[in-house]
Structure formats: structure tokens, C-alpha cells
JSON list of C-alpha atoms in Angstrom, two decimals:
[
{"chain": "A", "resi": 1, "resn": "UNK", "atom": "CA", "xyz": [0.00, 0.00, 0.00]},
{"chain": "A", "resi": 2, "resn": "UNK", "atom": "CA", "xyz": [1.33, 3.20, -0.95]},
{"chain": "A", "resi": 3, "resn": "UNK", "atom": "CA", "xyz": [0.42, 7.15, 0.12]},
{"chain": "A", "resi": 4, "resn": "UNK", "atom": "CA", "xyz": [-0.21, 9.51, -2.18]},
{"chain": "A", "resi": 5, "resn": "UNK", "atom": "CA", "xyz": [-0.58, 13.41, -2.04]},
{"chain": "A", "resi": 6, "resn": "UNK", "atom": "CA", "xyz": [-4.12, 14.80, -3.96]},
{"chain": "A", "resi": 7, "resn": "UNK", "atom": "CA", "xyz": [-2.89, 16.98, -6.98]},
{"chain": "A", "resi": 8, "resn": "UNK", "atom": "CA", "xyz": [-5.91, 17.72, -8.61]},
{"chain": "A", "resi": 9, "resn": "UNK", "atom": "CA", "xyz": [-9.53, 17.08, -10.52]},
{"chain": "A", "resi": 10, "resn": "UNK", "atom": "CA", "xyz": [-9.45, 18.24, -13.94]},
{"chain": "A", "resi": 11, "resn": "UNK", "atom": "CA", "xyz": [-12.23, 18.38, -16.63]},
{"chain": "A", "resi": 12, "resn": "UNK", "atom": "CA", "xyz": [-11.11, 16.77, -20.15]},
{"chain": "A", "resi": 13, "resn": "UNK", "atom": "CA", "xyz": [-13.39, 16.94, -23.30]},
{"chain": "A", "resi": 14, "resn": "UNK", "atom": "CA", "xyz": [-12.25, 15.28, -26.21]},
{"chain": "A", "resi": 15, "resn": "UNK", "atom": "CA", "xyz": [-13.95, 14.74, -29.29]},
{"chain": "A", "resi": 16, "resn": "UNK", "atom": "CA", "xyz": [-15.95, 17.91, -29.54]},
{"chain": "A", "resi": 17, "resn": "UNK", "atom": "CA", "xyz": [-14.91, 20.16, -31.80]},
{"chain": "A", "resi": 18, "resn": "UNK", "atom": "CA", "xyz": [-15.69, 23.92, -33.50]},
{"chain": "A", "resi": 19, "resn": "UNK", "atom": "CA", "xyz": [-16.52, 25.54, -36.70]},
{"chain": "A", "resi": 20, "resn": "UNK", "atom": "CA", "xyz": [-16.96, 28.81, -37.23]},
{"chain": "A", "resi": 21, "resn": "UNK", "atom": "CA", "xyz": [-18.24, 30.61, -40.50]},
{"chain": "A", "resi": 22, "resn": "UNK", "atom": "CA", "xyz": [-20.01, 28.00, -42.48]},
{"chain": "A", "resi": 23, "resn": "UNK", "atom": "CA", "xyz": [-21.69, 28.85, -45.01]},
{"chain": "A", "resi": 24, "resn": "UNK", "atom": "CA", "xyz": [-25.66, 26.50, -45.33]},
{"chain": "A", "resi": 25, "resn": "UNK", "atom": "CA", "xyz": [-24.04, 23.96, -47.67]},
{"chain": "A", "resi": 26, "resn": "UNK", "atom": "CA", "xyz": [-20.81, 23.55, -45.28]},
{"chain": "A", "resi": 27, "resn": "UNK", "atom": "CA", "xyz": [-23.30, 23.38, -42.36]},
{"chain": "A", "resi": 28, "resn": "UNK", "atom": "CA", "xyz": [-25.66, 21.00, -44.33]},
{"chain": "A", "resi": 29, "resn": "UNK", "atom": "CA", "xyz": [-22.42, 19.12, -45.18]},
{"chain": "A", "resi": 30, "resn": "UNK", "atom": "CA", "xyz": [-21.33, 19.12, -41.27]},
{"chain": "A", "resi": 31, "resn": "UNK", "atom": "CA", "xyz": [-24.86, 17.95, -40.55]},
{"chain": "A", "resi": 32, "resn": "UNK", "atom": "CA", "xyz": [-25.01, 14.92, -42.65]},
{"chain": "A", "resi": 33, "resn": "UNK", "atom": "CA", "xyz": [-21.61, 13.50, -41.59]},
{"chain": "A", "resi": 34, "resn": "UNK", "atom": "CA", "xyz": [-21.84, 13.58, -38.01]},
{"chain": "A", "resi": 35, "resn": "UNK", "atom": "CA", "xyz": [-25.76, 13.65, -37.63]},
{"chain": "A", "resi": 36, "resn": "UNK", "atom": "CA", "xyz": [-28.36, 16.69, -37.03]},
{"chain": "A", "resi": 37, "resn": "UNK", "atom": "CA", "xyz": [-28.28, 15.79, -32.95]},
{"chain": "A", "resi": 38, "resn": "UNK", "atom": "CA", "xyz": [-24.42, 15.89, -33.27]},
{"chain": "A", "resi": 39, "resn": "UNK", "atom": "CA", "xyz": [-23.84, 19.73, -33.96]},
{"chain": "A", "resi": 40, "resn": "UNK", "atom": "CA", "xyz": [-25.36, 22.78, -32.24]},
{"chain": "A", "resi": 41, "resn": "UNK", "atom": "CA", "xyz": [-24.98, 26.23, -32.81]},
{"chain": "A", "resi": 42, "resn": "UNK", "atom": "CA", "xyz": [-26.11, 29.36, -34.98]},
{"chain": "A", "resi": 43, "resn": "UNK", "atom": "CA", "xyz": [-25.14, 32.38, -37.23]},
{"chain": "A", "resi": 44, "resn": "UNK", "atom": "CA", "xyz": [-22.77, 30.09, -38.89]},
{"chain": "A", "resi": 45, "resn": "UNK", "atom": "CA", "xyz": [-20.44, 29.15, -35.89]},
{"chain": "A", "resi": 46, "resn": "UNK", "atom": "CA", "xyz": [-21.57, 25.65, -34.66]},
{"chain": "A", "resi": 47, "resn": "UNK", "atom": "CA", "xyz": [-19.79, 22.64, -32.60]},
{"chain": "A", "resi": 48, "resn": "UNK", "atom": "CA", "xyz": [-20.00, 19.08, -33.06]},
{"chain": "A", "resi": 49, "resn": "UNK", "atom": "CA", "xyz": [-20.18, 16.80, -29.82]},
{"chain": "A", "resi": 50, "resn": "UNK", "atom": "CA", "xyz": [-20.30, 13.23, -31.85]},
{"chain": "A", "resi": 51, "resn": "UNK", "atom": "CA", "xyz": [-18.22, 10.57, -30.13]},
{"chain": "A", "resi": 52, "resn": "UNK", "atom": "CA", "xyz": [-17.06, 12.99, -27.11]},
{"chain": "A", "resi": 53, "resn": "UNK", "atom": "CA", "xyz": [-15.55, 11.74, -24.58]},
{"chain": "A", "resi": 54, "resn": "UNK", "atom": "CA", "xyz": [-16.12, 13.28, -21.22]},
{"chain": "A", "resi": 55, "resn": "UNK", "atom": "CA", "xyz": [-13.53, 12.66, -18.10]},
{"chain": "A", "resi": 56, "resn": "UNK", "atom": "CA", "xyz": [-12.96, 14.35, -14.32]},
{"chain": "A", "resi": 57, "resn": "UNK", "atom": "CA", "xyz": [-9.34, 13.05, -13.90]},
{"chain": "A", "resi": 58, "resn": "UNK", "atom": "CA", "xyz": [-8.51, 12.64, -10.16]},
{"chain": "A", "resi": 59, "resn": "UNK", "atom": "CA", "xyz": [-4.48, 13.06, -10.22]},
{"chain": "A", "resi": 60, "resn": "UNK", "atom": "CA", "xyz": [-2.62, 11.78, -7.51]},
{"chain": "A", "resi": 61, "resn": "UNK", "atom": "CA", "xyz": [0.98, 11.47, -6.41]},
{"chain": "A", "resi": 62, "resn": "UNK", "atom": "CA", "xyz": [2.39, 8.08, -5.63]},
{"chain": "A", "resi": 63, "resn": "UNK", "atom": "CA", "xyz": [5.13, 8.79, -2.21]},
{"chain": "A", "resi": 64, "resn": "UNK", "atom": "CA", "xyz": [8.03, 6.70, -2.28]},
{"chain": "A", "resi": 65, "resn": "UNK", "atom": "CA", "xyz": [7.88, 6.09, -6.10]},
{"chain": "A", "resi": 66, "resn": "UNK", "atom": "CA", "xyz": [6.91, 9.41, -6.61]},
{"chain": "A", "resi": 67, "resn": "UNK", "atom": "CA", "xyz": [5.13, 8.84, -9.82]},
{"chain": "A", "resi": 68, "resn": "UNK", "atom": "CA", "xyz": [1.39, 10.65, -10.71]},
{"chain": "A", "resi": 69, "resn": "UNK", "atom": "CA", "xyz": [-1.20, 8.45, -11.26]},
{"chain": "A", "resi": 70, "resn": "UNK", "atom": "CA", "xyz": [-4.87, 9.11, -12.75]},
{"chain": "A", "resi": 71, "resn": "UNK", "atom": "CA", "xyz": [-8.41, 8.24, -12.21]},
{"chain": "A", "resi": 72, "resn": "UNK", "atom": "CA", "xyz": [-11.29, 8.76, -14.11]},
{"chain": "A", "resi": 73, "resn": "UNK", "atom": "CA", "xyz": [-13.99, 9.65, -11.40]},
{"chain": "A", "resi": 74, "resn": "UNK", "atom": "CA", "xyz": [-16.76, 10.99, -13.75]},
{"chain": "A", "resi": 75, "resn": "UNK", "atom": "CA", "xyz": [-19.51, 8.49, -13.18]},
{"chain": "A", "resi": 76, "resn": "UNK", "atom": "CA", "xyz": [-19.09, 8.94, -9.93]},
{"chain": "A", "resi": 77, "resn": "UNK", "atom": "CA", "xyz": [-19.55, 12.63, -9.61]},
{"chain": "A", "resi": 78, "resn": "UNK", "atom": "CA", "xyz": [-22.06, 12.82, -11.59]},
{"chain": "A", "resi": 79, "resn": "UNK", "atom": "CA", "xyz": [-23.86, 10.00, -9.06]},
{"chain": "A", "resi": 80, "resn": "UNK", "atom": "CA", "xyz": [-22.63, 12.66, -6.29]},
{"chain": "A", "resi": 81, "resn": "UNK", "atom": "CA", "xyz": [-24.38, 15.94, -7.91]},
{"chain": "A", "resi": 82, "resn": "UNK", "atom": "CA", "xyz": [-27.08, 14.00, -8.63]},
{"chain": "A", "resi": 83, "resn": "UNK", "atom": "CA", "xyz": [-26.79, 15.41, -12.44]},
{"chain": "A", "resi": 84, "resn": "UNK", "atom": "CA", "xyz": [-25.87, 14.30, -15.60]},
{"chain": "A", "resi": 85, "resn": "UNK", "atom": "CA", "xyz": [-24.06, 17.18, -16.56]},
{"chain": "A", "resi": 86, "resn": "UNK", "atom": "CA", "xyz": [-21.22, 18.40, -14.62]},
{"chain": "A", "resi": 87, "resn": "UNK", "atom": "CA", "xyz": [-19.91, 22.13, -14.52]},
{"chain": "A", "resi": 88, "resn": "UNK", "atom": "CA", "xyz": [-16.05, 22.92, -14.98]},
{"chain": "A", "resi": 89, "resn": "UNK", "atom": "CA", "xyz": [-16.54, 25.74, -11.88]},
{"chain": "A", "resi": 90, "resn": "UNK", "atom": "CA", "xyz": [-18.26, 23.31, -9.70]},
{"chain": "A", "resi": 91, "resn": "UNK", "atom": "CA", "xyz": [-14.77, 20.80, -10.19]},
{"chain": "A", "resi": 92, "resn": "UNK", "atom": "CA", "xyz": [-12.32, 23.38, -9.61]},
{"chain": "A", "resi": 93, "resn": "UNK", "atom": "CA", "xyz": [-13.86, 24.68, -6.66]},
{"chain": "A", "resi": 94, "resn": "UNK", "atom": "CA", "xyz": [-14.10, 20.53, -5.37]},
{"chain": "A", "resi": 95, "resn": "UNK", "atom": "CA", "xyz": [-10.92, 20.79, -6.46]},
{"chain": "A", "resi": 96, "resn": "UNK", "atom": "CA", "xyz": [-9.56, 23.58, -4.17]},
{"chain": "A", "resi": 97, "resn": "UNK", "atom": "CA", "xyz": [-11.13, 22.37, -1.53]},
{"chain": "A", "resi": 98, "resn": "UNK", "atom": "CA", "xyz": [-9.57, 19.53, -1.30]},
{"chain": "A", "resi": 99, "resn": "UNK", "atom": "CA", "xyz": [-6.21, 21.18, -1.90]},
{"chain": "A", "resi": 100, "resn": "UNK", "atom": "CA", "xyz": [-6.60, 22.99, 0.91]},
{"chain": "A", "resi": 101, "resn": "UNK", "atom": "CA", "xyz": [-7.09, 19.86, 3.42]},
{"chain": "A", "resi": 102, "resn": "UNK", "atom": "CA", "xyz": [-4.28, 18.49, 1.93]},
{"chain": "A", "resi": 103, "resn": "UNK", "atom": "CA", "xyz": [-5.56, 15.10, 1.91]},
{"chain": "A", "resi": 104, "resn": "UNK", "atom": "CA", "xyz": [-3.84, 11.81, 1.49]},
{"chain": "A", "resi": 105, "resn": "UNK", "atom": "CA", "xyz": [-4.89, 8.76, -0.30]},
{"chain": "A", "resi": 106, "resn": "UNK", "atom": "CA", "xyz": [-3.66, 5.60, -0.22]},
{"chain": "A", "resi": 107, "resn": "UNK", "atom": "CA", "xyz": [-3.43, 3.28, -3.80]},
{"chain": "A", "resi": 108, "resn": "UNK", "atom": "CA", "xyz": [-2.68, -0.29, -3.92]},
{"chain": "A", "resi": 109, "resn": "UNK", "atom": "CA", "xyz": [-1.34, -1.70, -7.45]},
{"chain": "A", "resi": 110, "resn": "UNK", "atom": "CA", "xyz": [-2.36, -4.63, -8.80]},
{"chain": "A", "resi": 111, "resn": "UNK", "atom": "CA", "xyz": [-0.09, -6.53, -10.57]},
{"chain": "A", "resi": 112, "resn": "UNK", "atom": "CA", "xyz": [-2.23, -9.29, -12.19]},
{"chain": "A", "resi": 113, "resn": "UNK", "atom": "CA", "xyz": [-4.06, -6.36, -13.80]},
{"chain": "A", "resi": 114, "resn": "UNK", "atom": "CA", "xyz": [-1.17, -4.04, -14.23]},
{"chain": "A", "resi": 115, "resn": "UNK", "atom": "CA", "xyz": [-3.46, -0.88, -12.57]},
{"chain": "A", "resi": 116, "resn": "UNK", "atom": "CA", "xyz": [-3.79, 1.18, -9.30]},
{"chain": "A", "resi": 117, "resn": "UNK", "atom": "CA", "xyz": [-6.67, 1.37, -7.09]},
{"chain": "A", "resi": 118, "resn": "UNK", "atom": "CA", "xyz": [-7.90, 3.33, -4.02]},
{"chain": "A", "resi": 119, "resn": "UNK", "atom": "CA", "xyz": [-7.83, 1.92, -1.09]},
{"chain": "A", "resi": 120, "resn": "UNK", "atom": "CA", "xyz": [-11.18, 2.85, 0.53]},
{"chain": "A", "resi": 121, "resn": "UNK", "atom": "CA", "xyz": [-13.44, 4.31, -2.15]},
{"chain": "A", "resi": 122, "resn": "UNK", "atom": "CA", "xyz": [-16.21, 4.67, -0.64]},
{"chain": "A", "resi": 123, "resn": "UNK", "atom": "CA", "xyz": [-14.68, 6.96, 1.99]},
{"chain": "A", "resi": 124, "resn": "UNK", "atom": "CA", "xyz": [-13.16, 9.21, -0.65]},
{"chain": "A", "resi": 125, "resn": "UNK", "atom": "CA", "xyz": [-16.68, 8.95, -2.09]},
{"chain": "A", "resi": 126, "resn": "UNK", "atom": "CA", "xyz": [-18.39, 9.74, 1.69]},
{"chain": "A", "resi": 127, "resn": "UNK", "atom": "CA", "xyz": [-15.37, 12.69, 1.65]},
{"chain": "A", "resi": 128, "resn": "UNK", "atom": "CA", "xyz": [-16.45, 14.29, -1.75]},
{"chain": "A", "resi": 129, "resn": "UNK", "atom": "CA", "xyz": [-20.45, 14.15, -1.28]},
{"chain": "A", "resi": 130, "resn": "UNK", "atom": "CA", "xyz": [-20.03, 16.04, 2.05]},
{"chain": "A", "resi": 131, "resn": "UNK", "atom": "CA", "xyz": [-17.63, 18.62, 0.29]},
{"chain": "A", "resi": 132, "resn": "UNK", "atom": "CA", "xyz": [-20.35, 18.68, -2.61]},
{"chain": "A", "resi": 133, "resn": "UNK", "atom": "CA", "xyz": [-23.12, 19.17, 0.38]},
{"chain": "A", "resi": 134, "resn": "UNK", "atom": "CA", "xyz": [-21.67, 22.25, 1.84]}
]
């Protein structure tokens, strides 16, 4: 079992992109490639959202190996706010907070299936909804 020192929740979006300009037949041309629910927007500046993928990365810092590691906690905030959308401010202010109590996780690796986990979940989960709650 190792410690680790938080470093961070960060949003990442990939797979939604931006055009800006189009004329009808570019947007009617955007349209039918990625599909009329894919791409939102008007006055000729639109954004396509087909195949995004969404992640809140939890980054931690393995002591004694002193390596970073990464979670993708996602599903699990958005089971926390109750939502299923979840607002950039609303992580970085989670994210302060717990910067500010300096908190320290501990990770177990597995070696049959070459990843990290948390050791105690649920009371990092317990931590966050309480954090959420006030």
C-alpha cells in the first residue's frame, strides 16, 4: 500500500470540436456526416459533440515512487451531484477544496491487472459528497 498526495480534478473533453463561419451547404455538409443531434450552434459558428468523450481526472501522487497516477472519477460525480451534466466551476472549486485539506490517499497496485486502485473508495466517495453538500 502506498500514500499519495491529492494533486488535482481536472475536466477533459475530447472529441468535440468547433466551426466557425459555415456557409448553409458547409453546415448541411457538417450535418449529414456527423448527424443533425451531433452539432449545435447558430449564425454560422456551430460545434459538433459526436463521439465525445467526457472525463474528471482525479491526479494523484504516488510517495516513495513518486510517480502521478490518474483516475477517471466521472460516473461517480455525476452519481454525487445527482446530475448528468457536470460544470467545470463546480470541479475546480471541489478541487480547491480539497487542496486545501491536503488530503492523502492511499493506492494499492495490482499486478495481475497491471493498474492502481484506491484503497477505501467509498470513503473518498463519503469525503467528496459532504464537500459537494456544503
Amino acid at each position: 500500500m502506498y500514500k499519495t498526495s491529492f494533486n488535482g480534478l481536472k475536466v477533459s473533453v475530447n472529441g468535440v470540436y468547433s466551426a466557425y463561419n459555415l456557409s448553409q451547404e458547409e453546415l448541411y455538409s457538417l450535418k449529414r456526416s456527423f448527424g443533425e443531434g451531433n452539432v449545435n450552434g447558430s449564425n454560422g459558428n456551430y460545434t459538433v459533440f459526436k463521439n465525445a468523450k467526457r472525463k474528471v481526472i482525479l491526479t494523484l501522487f504516488v510517495h516513495e515512487l513518486w510517480i502521478p497516477i490518474c483516475f477517471d472519477i466521472r460516473k461517480d460525480l455525476l452519481e454525487l451531484y445527482n446530475s448528468d451534466r457536470l460544470y467545470e466551476q463546480d470541479i475546480k472549486a471541489l478541487s480547491k477544496k480539497l487542496k486545501t485539506m491536503r488530503i492523502q490517499i492511499h493506492v494499492e497496485y495490482d499486478n495481475l491487472s497491471s493498474s492502481w486502485h484506491i484503497v477505501d473508495y467509498d470513503k473518498f466517495l463519503a469525503l467528496l459528497q459532504n464537500l459537494i453538500n456544503t
